[in-house]
Short mmCIF file of C-alpha atoms in Angstrom, two decimals:
data_model
loop_
_atom_site.label_atom_id
_atom_site.label_comp_id
_atom_site.label_asym_id
_atom_site.label_seq_id
_atom_site.Cartn_x
_atom_site.Cartn_y
_atom_site.Cartn_z
CA MET A 1 -52.55 51.22 212.90
CA SER A 2 -49.34 50.65 214.85
CA ASP A 3 -45.97 50.56 213.13
CA PRO A 4 -44.41 47.16 212.33
CA ARG A 5 -41.86 46.38 215.05
CA GLU A 6 -38.70 44.36 215.50
CA ILE A 7 -38.10 42.82 218.95
CA GLU A 8 -34.46 41.84 218.99
CA LEU A 9 -31.65 41.39 221.51
CA LYS A 10 -28.07 41.79 220.36
CA LEU A 11 -25.12 40.02 222.03
CA GLU A 12 -21.45 40.68 221.29
CA CYS A 13 -18.83 37.94 221.35
CA GLU A 14 -15.61 36.58 219.81
CA PRO A 15 -15.37 34.41 216.62
CA SER A 16 -14.38 31.39 218.72
CA ASP A 17 -17.65 31.78 220.65
CA LEU A 18 -19.66 31.43 217.44
CA ALA A 19 -17.84 28.18 216.68
CA VAL A 20 -18.72 26.82 220.14
CA LEU A 21 -22.38 27.71 219.69
CA GLN A 22 -22.62 26.15 216.23
CA ASP A 23 -21.52 22.80 217.65
CA HIS A 24 -23.81 22.93 220.67
CA PRO A 25 -27.10 20.94 220.75
CA LEU A 26 -28.93 24.21 221.42
CA LEU A 27 -28.40 25.16 217.75
CA ARG A 28 -27.60 21.77 216.20
CA GLU A 29 -31.12 20.62 217.06
CA ALA A 30 -32.85 23.81 215.87
CA ALA A 31 -36.08 23.40 213.88
CA GLU A 32 -34.73 25.30 210.86
CA LYS A 33 -31.25 26.35 209.74
CA GLY A 34 -29.83 28.59 207.07
CA GLU A 35 -26.69 30.33 205.86
CA ALA A 36 -26.30 33.38 203.64
CA GLU A 37 -23.78 35.97 202.54
CA LEU A 38 -25.30 39.41 203.15
CA ALA A 39 -24.09 42.70 201.71
CA SER A 40 -25.98 45.72 203.14
CA VAL A 41 -25.42 49.23 201.80
CA TYR A 42 -26.55 52.09 204.06
CA PHE A 43 -27.78 55.35 202.57
CA ASP A 44 -28.31 58.92 203.77
CA THR A 45 -28.51 62.44 202.39
CA PRO A 46 -25.33 64.53 202.11
CA ASP A 47 -26.39 66.52 205.20
CA ARG A 48 -27.38 63.31 207.09
CA GLN A 49 -31.12 64.00 207.40
CA LEU A 50 -31.86 60.35 208.17
CA HIS A 51 -29.21 60.06 210.87
CA THR A 52 -30.39 63.29 212.50
CA ALA A 53 -33.94 61.94 212.58
CA GLY A 54 -32.85 58.68 214.23
CA LEU A 55 -33.52 56.61 211.10
CA GLY A 56 -31.42 54.05 209.27
CA LEU A 57 -31.95 53.05 205.64
CA ARG A 58 -30.27 50.08 203.97
CA VAL A 59 -30.62 47.92 200.88
CA ARG A 60 -29.47 44.35 201.49
CA GLU A 61 -28.47 41.94 198.74
CA SER A 62 -28.36 38.18 199.09
CA GLU A 63 -28.21 35.72 196.18
CA GLY A 64 -29.29 38.39 193.71
CA ARG A 65 -32.37 39.48 195.70
CA PHE A 66 -32.68 42.93 197.28
CA VAL A 67 -34.57 43.96 200.40
CA GLN A 68 -34.95 47.55 201.58
CA THR A 69 -35.26 48.24 205.33
CA LEU A 70 -35.94 51.44 207.25
CA LYS A 71 -35.44 51.33 211.04
CA ALA A 72 -36.30 53.92 213.68
CA GLU A 73 -34.98 54.40 217.23
CA GLY A 74 -37.95 52.89 219.06
CA ASP A 75 -37.42 52.63 222.80
CA GLY A 76 -33.69 52.99 222.37
CA LEU A 77 -32.48 49.39 222.56
CA PHE A 78 -34.75 46.34 222.37
CA ASP A 79 -37.95 47.19 220.49
CA ARG A 80 -37.78 49.22 217.27
CA PRO A 81 -40.17 50.14 214.44
CA GLU A 82 -39.06 48.55 211.19
CA TRP A 83 -40.35 48.78 207.60
CA GLU A 84 -39.06 46.12 205.22
CA GLN A 85 -39.95 45.23 201.64
CA PRO A 86 -38.38 43.67 198.51
CA VAL A 87 -37.08 46.15 195.90
CA GLU A 88 -35.95 45.78 192.32
CA GLY A 89 -32.30 46.75 192.65
CA ALA A 90 -29.42 48.04 194.73
CA GLU A 91 -30.72 51.62 194.96
CA PRO A 92 -33.38 52.76 197.50
CA ASP A 93 -36.98 52.81 196.28
CA ARG A 94 -38.35 56.12 197.59
CA ALA A 95 -41.90 55.34 196.50
CA ALA A 96 -41.90 52.27 198.75
CA LEU A 97 -41.10 54.58 201.71
CA ALA A 98 -44.13 56.80 201.22
CA ASP A 99 -45.98 55.52 204.29
CA THR A 100 -42.98 55.60 206.62
CA PRO A 101 -41.25 58.35 208.65
CA PHE A 102 -38.81 58.72 205.73
CA ALA A 103 -41.41 60.72 203.80
CA ARG A 104 -41.89 63.13 206.73
CA ARG A 105 -38.23 63.59 207.63
CA VAL A 106 -36.40 63.70 204.28
CA ALA A 107 -36.90 66.46 201.73
CA ASP A 108 -38.33 65.32 198.38
CA ASP A 109 -35.37 66.77 196.47
CA ALA A 110 -32.70 65.41 198.83
CA ALA A 111 -30.28 63.02 197.14
CA LEU A 112 -29.41 59.69 198.74
CA GLU A 113 -25.82 58.47 198.74
CA PRO A 114 -24.16 55.24 199.93
CA LEU A 115 -22.09 55.79 203.10
CA PHE A 116 -20.88 52.38 204.22
CA THR A 117 -21.40 48.66 203.67
CA SER A 118 -21.64 45.72 206.03
CA ARG A 119 -20.63 42.30 204.70
CA VAL A 120 -21.43 39.33 206.91
CA THR A 121 -21.76 35.61 206.80
CA ARG A 122 -24.99 34.91 208.64
CA ARG A 123 -25.97 31.52 210.02
CA THR A 124 -29.58 31.38 211.24
CA TYR A 125 -31.38 28.91 213.49
CA LEU A 126 -35.05 28.84 214.46
CA VAL A 127 -35.12 27.85 218.12
CA GLU A 128 -38.08 26.81 220.25
CA GLN A 129 -37.75 28.46 223.67
CA GLY A 130 -40.59 28.12 226.17
CA GLU A 131 -43.75 29.13 224.30
CA SER A 132 -41.83 31.14 221.69
CA ARG A 133 -40.06 30.80 218.37
CA ILE A 134 -36.84 32.81 218.21
CA GLU A 135 -34.49 33.30 215.29
CA VAL A 136 -30.84 33.09 216.34
CA ALA A 137 -28.51 34.77 213.85
CA LEU A 138 -24.72 34.37 214.13
CA ASP A 139 -23.07 37.22 212.21
CA LEU A 140 -19.38 37.33 211.31
CA GLY A 141 -18.00 39.99 208.99
CA ARG A 142 -16.99 43.63 208.70
CA ILE A 143 -18.12 47.18 208.01
CA GLU A 144 -16.25 49.30 205.49
CA SER A 145 -16.61 52.85 204.19
CA PRO A 146 -14.88 54.80 201.42
CA ALA A 147 -14.50 57.71 203.85
CA ALA A 148 -12.51 55.52 206.25
CA GLY A 149 -9.93 54.31 203.72
CA ASP A 150 -8.41 51.01 204.82
CA ASP A 151 -9.99 51.10 208.28
CA ILE A 152 -12.71 48.54 208.90
CA LEU A 153 -14.86 47.48 211.85
CA SER A 154 -15.17 43.79 212.65
CA ILE A 155 -18.61 42.29 213.26
CA CYS A 156 -19.04 39.32 215.57
CA GLU A 157 -22.44 39.18 217.19
CA ILE A 158 -25.50 37.12 217.97
CA GLU A 159 -28.98 38.47 217.28
CA LEU A 160 -32.03 36.97 218.94
CA GLU A 161 -35.22 38.05 217.15
CA LEU A 162 -38.63 37.16 218.52
CA LYS A 163 -40.71 35.65 215.72
CA GLU A 164 -43.60 34.43 217.84
CA GLY A 165 -44.25 34.44 221.57
CA THR A 166 -43.12 36.56 224.52
CA ALA A 167 -40.10 38.73 225.27
CA SER A 168 -39.29 36.79 228.46
CA ASP A 169 -38.34 33.77 226.34
CA VAL A 170 -35.80 35.88 224.42
CA PHE A 171 -34.02 36.65 227.68
CA ALA A 172 -34.24 33.04 228.83
CA LEU A 173 -32.47 32.03 225.62
CA ALA A 174 -29.90 34.79 226.12
CA TYR A 175 -29.12 33.42 229.61
CA ALA A 176 -28.70 29.92 228.15
CA ILE A 177 -26.25 31.25 225.55
CA ALA A 178 -24.38 33.30 228.16
CA ALA A 179 -23.89 30.14 230.22
CA LEU A 180 -22.06 28.62 227.23
CA VAL A 181 -19.93 31.54 225.98
CA PRO A 182 -18.94 34.94 227.50
CA VAL A 183 -21.27 37.24 225.58
CA ARG A 184 -21.88 40.92 226.33
CA LEU A 185 -25.02 42.96 225.86
CA GLY A 186 -24.87 44.75 222.50
CA VAL A 187 -26.26 48.28 222.31
CA ARG A 188 -25.05 49.59 218.94
CA SER A 189 -26.55 48.63 215.61
CA LYS A 190 -24.47 47.99 212.52
CA ALA A 191 -25.79 51.30 211.19
CA GLU A 192 -24.54 53.25 214.20
CA ARG A 193 -21.12 51.67 213.99
CA GLY A 194 -21.01 52.36 210.28
CA TYR A 195 -21.77 56.05 210.80
CA ALA A 196 -18.99 56.21 213.42
CA LEU A 197 -16.55 54.57 210.98
CA ALA A 198 -17.49 56.94 208.15
CA ALA A 199 -17.10 59.97 210.45
CA GLY A 200 -13.80 58.81 211.95
CA LYS A 201 -15.32 58.61 215.45
CA ILE A 202 -14.69 55.00 216.40
CA ASP A 203 -14.31 54.38 220.16
CA ARG A 204 -15.34 57.93 221.05
CA VAL A 205 -16.26 58.54 224.68
CA ARG A 206 -20.00 59.11 224.76
CA LYS A 207 -21.98 61.47 226.97
CA SER A 208 -25.64 60.91 227.79
CA GLU A 209 -28.09 61.49 224.95
CA PRO A 210 -31.70 62.74 224.99
CA VAL A 211 -34.14 59.92 225.82
CA PRO A 212 -36.61 59.23 222.98
CA LEU A 213 -39.79 60.01 224.94
CA HIS A 214 -43.03 61.27 223.40
CA ASP A 215 -46.26 62.48 224.97
CA ASP A 216 -48.40 59.48 224.02
CA MET A 217 -46.20 57.10 226.04
CA SER A 218 -47.32 55.39 229.22
CA ALA A 219 -45.24 55.66 232.39
CA ALA A 220 -44.05 52.06 231.91
CA GLU A 221 -42.92 52.76 228.35
CA ALA A 222 -41.12 55.88 229.55
CA PHE A 223 -39.23 53.91 232.20
CA ARG A 224 -38.10 51.30 229.68
CA ALA A 225 -36.87 54.01 227.31
CA VAL A 226 -34.99 55.81 230.11
CA ALA A 227 -33.43 52.60 231.42
CA HIS A 228 -32.37 51.52 227.93
CA ALA A 229 -30.76 54.92 227.30
CA CYS A 230 -28.76 54.58 230.53
CA LEU A 231 -27.68 51.03 229.67
CA ARG A 232 -26.60 52.14 226.22
CA HIS A 233 -24.62 55.08 227.68
CA MET A 234 -22.92 52.69 230.11
CA ARG A 235 -22.06 49.93 227.63
CA ILE A 236 -20.58 52.22 224.98
CA ASN A 237 -18.11 53.63 227.50
CA GLU A 238 -17.52 50.21 229.07
CA ASP A 239 -16.25 48.97 225.70
CA ILE A 240 -13.61 51.72 225.73
CA LEU A 241 -12.54 50.82 229.28
CA LEU A 242 -12.17 47.17 228.26
CA LYS A 243 -9.49 48.27 225.77
CA SER A 244 -7.62 50.94 227.74
CA ARG A 245 -7.48 53.01 230.93
CA ASP A 246 -9.51 56.07 230.00
CA ALA A 247 -10.54 58.53 232.72
CA ASP A 248 -13.24 60.16 230.58
CA ALA A 249 -14.81 56.80 229.70
CA LEU A 250 -14.75 55.82 233.37
CA HIS A 251 -16.46 59.08 234.32
CA GLN A 252 -19.18 58.63 231.71
CA MET A 253 -19.76 55.00 232.65
CA ARG A 254 -20.16 56.04 236.27
CA VAL A 255 -22.54 58.86 235.27
CA ALA A 256 -24.62 56.35 233.29
CA ILE A 257 -24.93 54.05 236.30
CA ARG A 258 -25.88 56.96 238.56
CA ARG A 259 -28.51 58.05 236.06
CA LEU A 260 -29.87 54.51 235.92
CA ARG A 261 -30.06 54.26 239.69
CA SER A 262 -31.79 57.65 239.78
CA ALA A 263 -34.34 56.31 237.27
CA PHE A 264 -35.11 53.43 239.64
CA SER A 265 -35.78 56.00 242.37
CA LEU A 266 -37.76 58.40 240.18
CA PHE A 267 -40.13 55.68 238.96
CA GLY A 268 -40.39 54.27 242.50
CA ASP A 269 -43.47 52.12 243.14
CA LEU A 270 -44.05 51.60 239.41
CA VAL A 271 -40.99 49.33 239.10
CA ASP A 272 -40.74 48.01 242.65
CA ASP A 273 -40.54 44.22 242.88
CA PRO A 274 -38.24 41.76 244.74
CA LEU A 275 -36.21 40.84 241.65
CA GLY A 276 -35.60 44.49 240.82
CA VAL A 277 -34.54 45.22 244.40
CA ARG A 278 -31.97 42.39 244.23
CA ILE A 279 -30.61 43.47 240.84
CA ARG A 280 -30.29 47.10 241.94
CA ALA A 281 -28.46 46.08 245.11
CA GLU A 282 -26.06 43.93 243.09
CA LEU A 283 -25.47 46.79 240.64
CA LYS A 284 -24.66 49.19 243.48
CA ALA A 285 -22.25 46.76 245.14
CA ALA A 286 -20.57 45.68 241.89
CA THR A 287 -19.79 49.21 240.74
CA GLU A 288 -17.98 50.43 243.87
CA PRO A 289 -14.56 50.08 242.11
CA LEU A 290 -15.66 52.78 239.65
CA GLY A 291 -16.07 55.28 242.49
CA ARG A 292 -12.62 54.58 243.93
CA ALA A 293 -10.92 54.96 240.55
CA ARG A 294 -12.88 58.12 239.71
CA ASN A 295 -12.07 59.78 243.06
CA LEU A 296 -8.36 59.17 242.49
CA ASP A 297 -8.62 60.50 238.91
CA VAL A 298 -10.19 63.74 240.17
CA PHE A 299 -7.66 64.21 242.98
CA LEU A 300 -4.65 63.57 240.75
CA ALA A 301 -5.96 65.68 237.88
CA THR A 302 -7.27 68.73 239.78
CA ILE A 303 -6.49 68.95 243.50
CA LEU A 304 -2.85 67.80 243.43
CA PRO A 305 -1.77 70.06 240.53
CA ALA A 306 -3.25 73.04 242.41
CA GLU A 307 -1.23 72.02 245.48
CA ARG A 308 1.99 71.85 243.45
CA GLU A 309 1.29 75.34 242.12
CA ARG A 310 0.76 76.68 245.65
CA HIS A 311 3.76 74.86 247.11
CA PRO A 312 6.31 74.35 244.31
CA ASP A 313 9.14 73.55 246.75
CA GLU A 314 7.30 70.93 248.82
CA VAL A 315 9.08 67.65 248.01
CA GLY A 316 6.54 65.61 249.94
CA LEU A 317 3.98 66.25 247.19
CA LEU A 318 5.99 64.04 244.84
CA GLY A 319 5.80 61.14 247.28
CA LEU A 320 2.09 61.81 247.75
CA GLU A 321 1.56 61.71 243.99
CA ARG A 322 3.48 58.45 243.61
CA GLN A 323 1.50 56.76 246.35
CA LEU A 324 -1.83 57.89 244.93
CA GLU A 325 -0.76 56.82 241.42
CA ASP A 326 -0.11 53.35 242.82
CA GLU A 327 -3.56 53.41 244.42
CA ARG A 328 -5.12 54.48 241.12
CA ALA A 329 -3.37 51.71 239.18
CA LYS A 330 -4.77 49.18 241.66
CA ALA A 331 -8.25 50.70 241.41
CA TYR A 332 -8.18 50.36 237.62
CA ARG A 333 -6.99 46.76 237.91
CA ASP A 334 -9.95 46.06 240.20
CA LEU A 335 -12.23 47.74 237.68
CA ALA A 336 -10.85 45.66 234.80
CA ALA A 337 -11.39 42.47 236.83
CA LEU A 338 -15.01 43.51 237.43
CA LEU A 339 -15.76 44.27 233.77
CA ARG A 340 -14.22 40.99 232.59
CA SER A 341 -16.04 38.85 235.13
CA ASP A 342 -18.87 36.46 234.30
CA ALA A 343 -20.84 37.93 237.21
CA TRP A 344 -20.82 41.41 235.61
CA ARG A 345 -21.88 40.15 232.17
CA MET A 346 -24.72 38.13 233.68
CA LEU A 347 -25.81 41.05 235.85
CA LEU A 348 -26.34 43.22 232.78
CA LEU A 349 -28.37 40.45 231.13
CA ASP A 350 -30.42 40.12 234.33
CA LEU A 351 -30.94 43.88 234.27
CA ILE A 352 -32.16 44.17 230.69
CA GLY A 353 -34.33 41.09 231.17
CA TRP A 354 -35.93 42.66 234.24
CA ILE A 355 -36.46 46.00 232.47
CA ASN A 356 -38.35 44.33 229.62
CA ALA A 357 -39.96 41.28 231.20
CA GLY A 358 -39.67 41.61 234.97
CA PRO A 359 -42.37 40.98 237.58
CA TRP A 360 -43.23 44.69 237.65
CA LEU A 361 -44.64 44.27 234.11
CA ARG A 362 -46.58 41.10 234.91
CA ASP A 363 -48.30 42.27 238.10
CA ASP A 364 -52.00 42.56 237.19
CA SER A 365 -53.17 44.10 240.45
CA PRO A 366 -55.33 47.21 239.78
CA GLY A 367 -52.86 49.56 241.48
CA ARG A 368 -49.88 48.33 239.49
CA VAL A 369 -51.76 48.34 236.19
CA SER A 370 -52.89 51.91 236.87
CA LEU A 371 -49.31 52.99 237.54
CA ARG A 372 -48.03 51.37 234.36
CA GLU A 373 -50.75 52.82 232.15
CA GLU A 374 -50.66 56.37 233.53
CA PRO A 375 -49.66 58.88 230.83
CA ALA A 376 -45.93 59.53 231.06
CA ARG A 377 -46.46 63.29 230.97
CA VAL A 378 -48.79 63.20 233.99
CA PHE A 379 -46.43 60.93 235.89
CA ALA A 380 -43.40 63.10 235.06
CA ALA A 381 -45.02 66.37 236.16
CA ARG A 382 -46.06 64.88 239.49
CA GLU A 383 -42.63 63.35 240.14
CA LEU A 384 -40.75 66.52 239.17
CA ASP A 385 -42.96 68.53 241.53
CA ARG A 386 -42.20 66.10 244.35
CA ARG A 387 -38.45 66.14 243.72
CA ARG A 388 -38.38 69.93 243.50
CA ARG A 389 -40.13 70.25 246.86
CA GLN A 390 -37.63 67.82 248.33
CA VAL A 391 -34.62 69.86 247.15
CA LYS A 392 -36.26 73.07 248.34
CA ARG A 393 -36.95 71.64 251.81
CA ARG A 394 -33.62 69.90 252.35
CA GLY A 395 -31.57 72.81 251.09
CA ARG A 396 -32.88 75.46 253.50
CA HIS A 397 -29.96 77.18 255.29
CA LEU A 398 -27.61 75.14 253.13
CA ASP A 399 -24.48 76.93 254.32
CA ASP A 400 -25.23 75.83 257.92
CA LEU A 401 -25.75 72.13 257.17
CA ASP A 402 -23.27 69.47 258.21
CA PRO A 403 -21.54 67.35 255.51
CA GLU A 404 -24.02 64.47 255.81
CA GLU A 405 -27.01 66.80 255.38
CA ARG A 406 -25.31 68.52 252.42
CA HIS A 407 -24.76 65.10 250.89
CA ARG A 408 -28.50 64.42 251.07
CA VAL A 409 -29.18 67.74 249.32
CA ARG A 410 -26.67 66.83 246.60
CA ILE A 411 -28.31 63.45 246.00
CA ALA A 412 -31.79 65.01 245.88
CA ALA A 413 -30.58 67.69 243.44
CA LYS A 414 -28.92 65.04 241.28
CA LYS A 415 -32.15 63.03 241.01
CA LEU A 416 -34.09 66.17 240.16
CA ARG A 417 -31.57 67.09 237.48
CA TYR A 418 -31.61 63.65 235.90
CA GLY A 419 -35.41 63.63 236.03
CA ALA A 420 -35.50 67.03 234.31
CA GLU A 421 -33.18 65.69 231.60
CA PHE A 422 -35.11 62.43 231.14
CA PHE A 423 -38.56 64.04 230.97
CA ALA A 424 -37.77 67.19 228.95
CA PRO A 425 -39.07 65.72 225.62
CA LEU A 426 -42.51 65.25 227.23
CA PHE A 427 -42.90 69.04 227.51
CA PRO A 428 -42.26 70.49 224.03
CA GLY A 429 -42.69 74.08 222.92
CA LYS A 430 -40.74 77.30 223.00
CA LYS A 431 -41.92 78.38 226.45
CA ALA A 432 -41.16 75.02 228.05
CA GLY A 433 -37.81 74.89 226.25
CA LYS A 434 -36.78 78.30 227.55
CA ARG A 435 -37.83 77.41 231.10
CA HIS A 436 -36.04 74.07 230.87
CA GLY A 437 -32.82 75.83 229.92
CA ALA A 438 -33.04 78.18 232.90
CA PHE A 439 -34.05 75.39 235.27
CA GLY A 440 -31.23 73.15 234.06
CA LYS A 441 -28.66 75.92 234.51
CA ALA A 442 -29.81 76.64 238.06
CA LEU A 443 -29.66 72.95 238.91
CA SER A 444 -26.24 72.59 237.27
CA ASP A 445 -24.83 75.51 239.26
CA LEU A 446 -26.10 74.00 242.52
CA GLN A 447 -24.70 70.60 241.64
CA ASP A 448 -21.33 72.04 240.64
CA HIS A 449 -20.87 73.69 244.02
CA LEU A 450 -22.14 70.70 245.97
CA GLY A 451 -19.97 68.44 243.83
CA ALA A 452 -16.89 70.52 244.62
CA LEU A 453 -17.71 70.21 248.32
CA ASN A 454 -18.07 66.46 247.86
CA ASP A 455 -14.64 66.35 246.16
CA ILE A 456 -13.23 68.07 249.25
CA ALA A 457 -14.82 65.46 251.51
CA THR A 458 -13.44 62.71 249.26
CA GLY A 459 -10.01 64.34 249.36
CA HIS A 460 -10.09 64.22 253.16
CA GLU A 461 -10.93 60.51 253.01
CA LEU A 462 -8.01 59.84 250.66
CA MET A 463 -5.65 61.75 252.95
CA ARG A 464 -6.93 59.86 256.00
CA ASP A 465 -6.30 56.57 254.22
CA LEU A 466 -2.63 57.49 253.97
CA THR A 467 -2.32 57.46 257.76
CA VAL A 468 -3.02 53.72 257.80
CA GLU A 469 -0.77 52.97 254.81
CA PRO A 470 3.07 52.88 254.90
CA ALA A 471 4.15 56.42 253.98
CA GLY A 472 7.22 58.55 254.60
CA ALA A 473 7.20 61.55 256.92
CA THR A 474 7.39 64.06 254.05
CA THR A 475 4.49 62.38 252.28
CA LEU A 476 2.38 62.48 255.44
CA PHE A 477 3.26 66.14 255.94
CA ALA A 478 2.21 66.88 252.33
CA ALA A 479 -1.03 64.99 252.88
CA GLY A 480 -1.84 67.05 255.98
CA MET A 481 -0.99 70.29 254.20
CA THR A 482 -3.19 69.32 251.24
CA ALA A 483 -6.10 68.46 253.53
CA ALA A 484 -5.81 71.89 255.19
CA ASP A 485 -5.65 73.70 251.84
CA ILE A 486 -8.71 72.01 250.36
CA GLU A 487 -10.70 72.58 253.55
CA ALA A 488 -9.98 76.33 253.27
CA ARG A 489 -12.11 76.40 250.08
CA SER A 490 -15.20 75.06 251.84
CA ARG A 491 -16.64 78.33 253.21
CA LYS A 492 -16.72 80.09 249.81
CA LEU A 493 -18.21 77.02 248.16
CA LEU A 494 -20.90 76.78 250.84
CA GLU A 495 -21.90 80.41 250.30
CA ALA A 496 -22.02 79.87 246.52
CA ALA A 497 -24.09 76.69 246.95
CA ALA A 498 -26.59 78.47 249.20
CA GLU A 499 -26.97 81.24 246.60
CA ALA A 500 -27.43 78.67 243.81
CA HIS A 501 -30.12 76.96 245.89
CA GLU A 502 -32.03 80.24 246.24
CA ASP A 503 -31.79 80.80 242.47
CA LEU A 504 -33.16 77.32 241.82
CA VAL A 505 -36.12 77.85 244.15
CA ASP A 506 -36.95 81.09 242.29
CA THR A 507 -36.74 79.44 238.83
CA LYS A 508 -40.07 78.55 237.21
CA PRO A 509 -40.63 74.82 236.54
CA PHE A 510 -40.70 73.95 232.84
CA TRP A 511 -43.37 71.24 233.27
CA ARG A 512 -46.17 73.60 234.32
#
């Protein structure tokens, strides 16, 4: 028997947006309406066994009635297993969790303690959309925790839960709402935000996390989980960038987008359809400002300080720094304009709609069905083999390749590395784990050297740009000197990259 599941899309907004929606015919004419004050207390063991296992446990009270809910990670964003039942009081009923993952993941003698509480006013509407019935919940409130003192987290979000029908109608309703108010895709549950509040880690820059893959998944299910993980990685860091100029958040957001685009390539024919091609092209074009800002961050944080250390008396370096700082400020302004645009918000809704209900999932041709239903483990092993052969072939005589050829090796190695990270959970066991560690290190070493060479090429481009911008003679001299200094590092990096490539070729694949 399959686990009970919750299919829900979360949208973030401002309180004024909720007021607009409440007065709109879309909700005023809903089949059913309701309003409730909800107080949900979240529990875990002192050593956070539930959180470590990717589970969330709460007891929610409304009008004197209590409901206990256990949620699991699911595919990482949109579709999650959920176990819900009425209980007698405000404390968790462990007996009622006997047939859930709680019983397998939490020790029998482990105490449960309250960690944080969410208090929201929830207005619900049952909306008919297409062939589906969807519950729209408008939540306004806060999360509080004794561990956080007076700090609280505000809640203002819209939840669309599919009660009956198809996922595509959920996204159609989301588009209709997004046309009325400027919503953003939500990727963090109340439980996750509550844990962050309790741990004092609000607005923390987030690196990529392991993708929740398991060996009974199909290739299509694996792609959705990978894509959701990348979207989540991107949105968490985007939220930080919307509040402040943060170089680490920018870097991680850019990494998330590169990982997502690599996933499109890795899954290839499985997810190829005209709508996906258009969305991917728009994503690539829209995110160009991230690359410009990141390149300037790297140059100003690493290359220029090294130049100042080598040439402490060169006054032209100060002018060079000022000009590049101006360029960086402009790049971040361009980035802020992108992230605040309606086009960007709608693109992300288009993207998650395509991932979960795009033409690639509805194509019933035998070849496409076979691709979707292929075991993820079989698909992953074949794709990793193909990508490894590609890196091996392209990287021959690496230290003799021209910059464009080296760039192709770097891109191929990057896709192999991301594929190795995505698919690692499909190959469990001590032997596979040991091989994965060695393989990942060899790939990381190769990428580090190729990345440093790419930074040099980017540095040359930045210096060339100065020749077409108004700049003083001392600044231009400093730019030329810097270009010569960074080029001098190329030969050693090429030799190191070639050696790293040989090490990678000799490393045993973890998927065999």
